[in-house]
């Protein structure tokens, strides 16, 4: 063996020892201690936040938004279910050769309907903003109605 090889071997033995020493020093210097948890602590109670008094303080605009959001969520679910079943029936009938569906025609009607819906949604939100006392409260209720 050459002289350079002998000098290199002891240095290679230092690296693992040094890394073990650094790791053990860091682990002992900052031990992970969990904060104490009370014995009776459970999940936070949302019932206190969403009480009857809470909703009454938000006002009429919020309640209208909440009702409309919930109704729209249910209506969208029913509409999507019906549309899905109709499309599934069309796919099956086309697959079995009973009918021939022009899907590009559907795309044109879909684009037209989406444009109409976007225009009327803008008019609706303009009406809501002009006629309700708090449009922000209405939108908060609408969002909460969609969520729950």
Coordinates of C-alpha atoms in Angstrom, one line a residue:
X1 CA 0.0 0.0 0.0
X2 CA 1.1 3.5 -0.7
X3 CA 1.6 6.2 1.8
X4 CA -1.4 8.2 0.4
X5 CA -3.8 5.3 1.0
X6 CA -2.7 4.9 4.6
X7 CA -3.4 8.6 5.2
X8 CA -6.8 8.4 3.5
X9 CA -8.1 5.5 5.5
X10 CA -8.1 7.2 9.0
X11 CA -9.8 10.2 7.6
X12 CA -12.6 8.1 6.1
X13 CA -13.2 6.6 9.6
X14 CA -13.6 10.1 11.1
X15 CA -16.6 11.0 8.9
X16 CA -19.0 8.4 10.2
X17 CA -17.9 9.1 13.8
X18 CA -18.2 12.8 13.4
X19 CA -21.7 12.5 11.9
X20 CA -22.9 10.2 14.7
X21 CA -21.5 12.7 17.3
X22 CA -23.2 15.7 15.6
X23 CA -26.5 13.8 15.3
X24 CA -26.4 12.7 19.0
X25 CA -25.5 16.3 20.1
X26 CA -28.4 17.8 18.1
X27 CA -30.9 15.2 19.4
X28 CA -29.9 15.7 23.0
X29 CA -29.7 19.5 22.7
X30 CA -33.4 19.8 21.5
X31 CA -35.5 17.0 22.8
X32 CA -39.0 16.8 21.3
X33 CA -41.4 17.3 24.2
X34 CA -45.1 17.3 23.5
X35 CA -47.1 20.1 25.3
X36 CA -49.2 18.8 28.2
X37 CA -52.8 17.9 27.1
X38 CA -55.6 18.1 29.7
X39 CA -57.2 14.7 30.4
X40 CA -60.7 15.9 29.4
X41 CA -59.7 17.6 26.2
X42 CA -61.7 16.4 23.2
X43 CA -62.3 17.8 19.7
X44 CA -63.4 21.5 19.6
X45 CA -67.1 22.0 19.8
X46 CA -68.5 23.8 16.8
X47 CA -72.0 23.8 18.3
X48 CA -71.1 26.9 20.4
X49 CA -70.1 28.8 17.3
X50 CA -73.0 27.9 15.1
X51 CA -75.8 28.5 17.6
X52 CA -79.2 30.1 16.9
X53 CA -78.1 33.4 18.4
X54 CA -75.1 33.4 16.1
X55 CA -77.3 33.1 13.0
X56 CA -79.8 35.7 14.2
X57 CA -77.0 38.2 14.7
X58 CA -75.9 37.8 11.1
X59 CA -79.1 39.3 9.7
X60 CA -81.6 38.8 7.0
X61 CA -79.2 38.9 4.1
X62 CA -77.1 36.1 5.6
X63 CA -80.2 33.9 6.2
X64 CA -81.4 34.5 2.6
X65 CA -78.0 33.6 1.3
X66 CA -77.9 30.5 3.5
X67 CA -81.3 29.3 2.3
X68 CA -80.4 30.0 -1.3
X69 CA -77.1 28.3 -1.1
X70 CA -78.5 25.1 0.4
X71 CA -81.4 25.1 -2.1
X72 CA -79.0 25.6 -5.0
X73 CA -76.7 22.8 -3.7
X74 CA -79.6 20.4 -3.6
X75 CA -80.9 21.5 -7.0
X76 CA -77.4 21.1 -8.6
X77 CA -77.0 17.6 -7.2
X78 CA -80.4 16.6 -8.6
X79 CA -79.7 18.2 -11.9
X80 CA -76.3 16.5 -12.2
X81 CA -77.8 13.1 -11.3
X82 CA -80.5 13.4 -13.9
X83 CA -78.1 14.7 -16.6
X84 CA -75.7 11.9 -15.7
X85 CA -78.3 9.2 -16.0
X86 CA -79.5 10.6 -19.4
X87 CA -76.0 10.8 -20.7
X88 CA -75.3 7.2 -19.5
X89 CA -78.5 6.1 -21.3
X90 CA -77.4 7.8 -24.5
X91 CA -73.9 6.3 -24.3
X92 CA -75.4 2.8 -23.8
X93 CA -77.9 3.2 -26.7
X94 CA -75.2 4.5 -29.0
X95 CA -72.9 1.6 -27.9
X96 CA -75.5 -1.0 -28.8
X97 CA -76.3 0.7 -32.1
X98 CA -79.8 1.8 -31.3
X99 CA -79.2 5.5 -31.9
X100 CA -76.5 7.7 -33.4
X101 CA -75.6 10.7 -31.2
X102 CA -74.1 13.9 -32.7
X103 CA -71.9 14.9 -29.8
X104 CA -70.6 18.0 -31.6
X105 CA -74.2 19.3 -31.6
X106 CA -74.3 18.8 -27.8
X107 CA -71.1 20.8 -27.5
X108 CA -72.6 23.8 -29.3
X109 CA -75.8 23.8 -27.1
X110 CA -73.7 23.4 -24.0
X111 CA -71.5 26.4 -24.9
X112 CA -74.6 28.5 -25.6
X113 CA -76.2 27.5 -22.3
X114 CA -73.1 28.2 -20.3
X115 CA -72.9 31.7 -21.9
X116 CA -76.5 32.3 -21.0
X117 CA -76.0 31.1 -17.4
X118 CA -72.9 33.3 -16.9
X119 CA -74.8 36.4 -18.2
X120 CA -77.8 35.8 -15.9
X121 CA -75.7 35.0 -12.9
X122 CA -74.0 38.4 -13.2
X123 CA -77.4 40.0 -13.4
X124 CA -78.6 38.1 -10.3
X125 CA -75.6 39.0 -8.2
X126 CA -76.0 42.7 -9.3
X127 CA -79.6 42.5 -8.1
X128 CA -78.6 41.0 -4.8
X129 CA -75.9 43.6 -4.3
X130 CA -78.3 46.4 -5.0
X131 CA -81.3 45.2 -3.0
X132 CA -80.0 43.5 0.1
X133 CA -78.6 45.5 3.0
X134 CA -75.4 43.5 3.1
X135 CA -74.1 41.8 0.0
X136 CA -71.1 40.4 1.9
X137 CA -73.3 38.8 4.5
X138 CA -75.4 37.3 1.7
X139 CA -72.3 35.9 0.0
X140 CA -71.1 34.4 3.3
X141 CA -74.5 32.8 3.8
X142 CA -74.5 31.5 0.2
X143 CA -71.0 30.0 0.7
X144 CA -72.0 28.4 4.0
X145 CA -75.2 27.1 2.4
X146 CA -73.2 25.5 -0.4
X147 CA -70.9 23.9 2.1
X148 CA -73.5 22.4 4.4

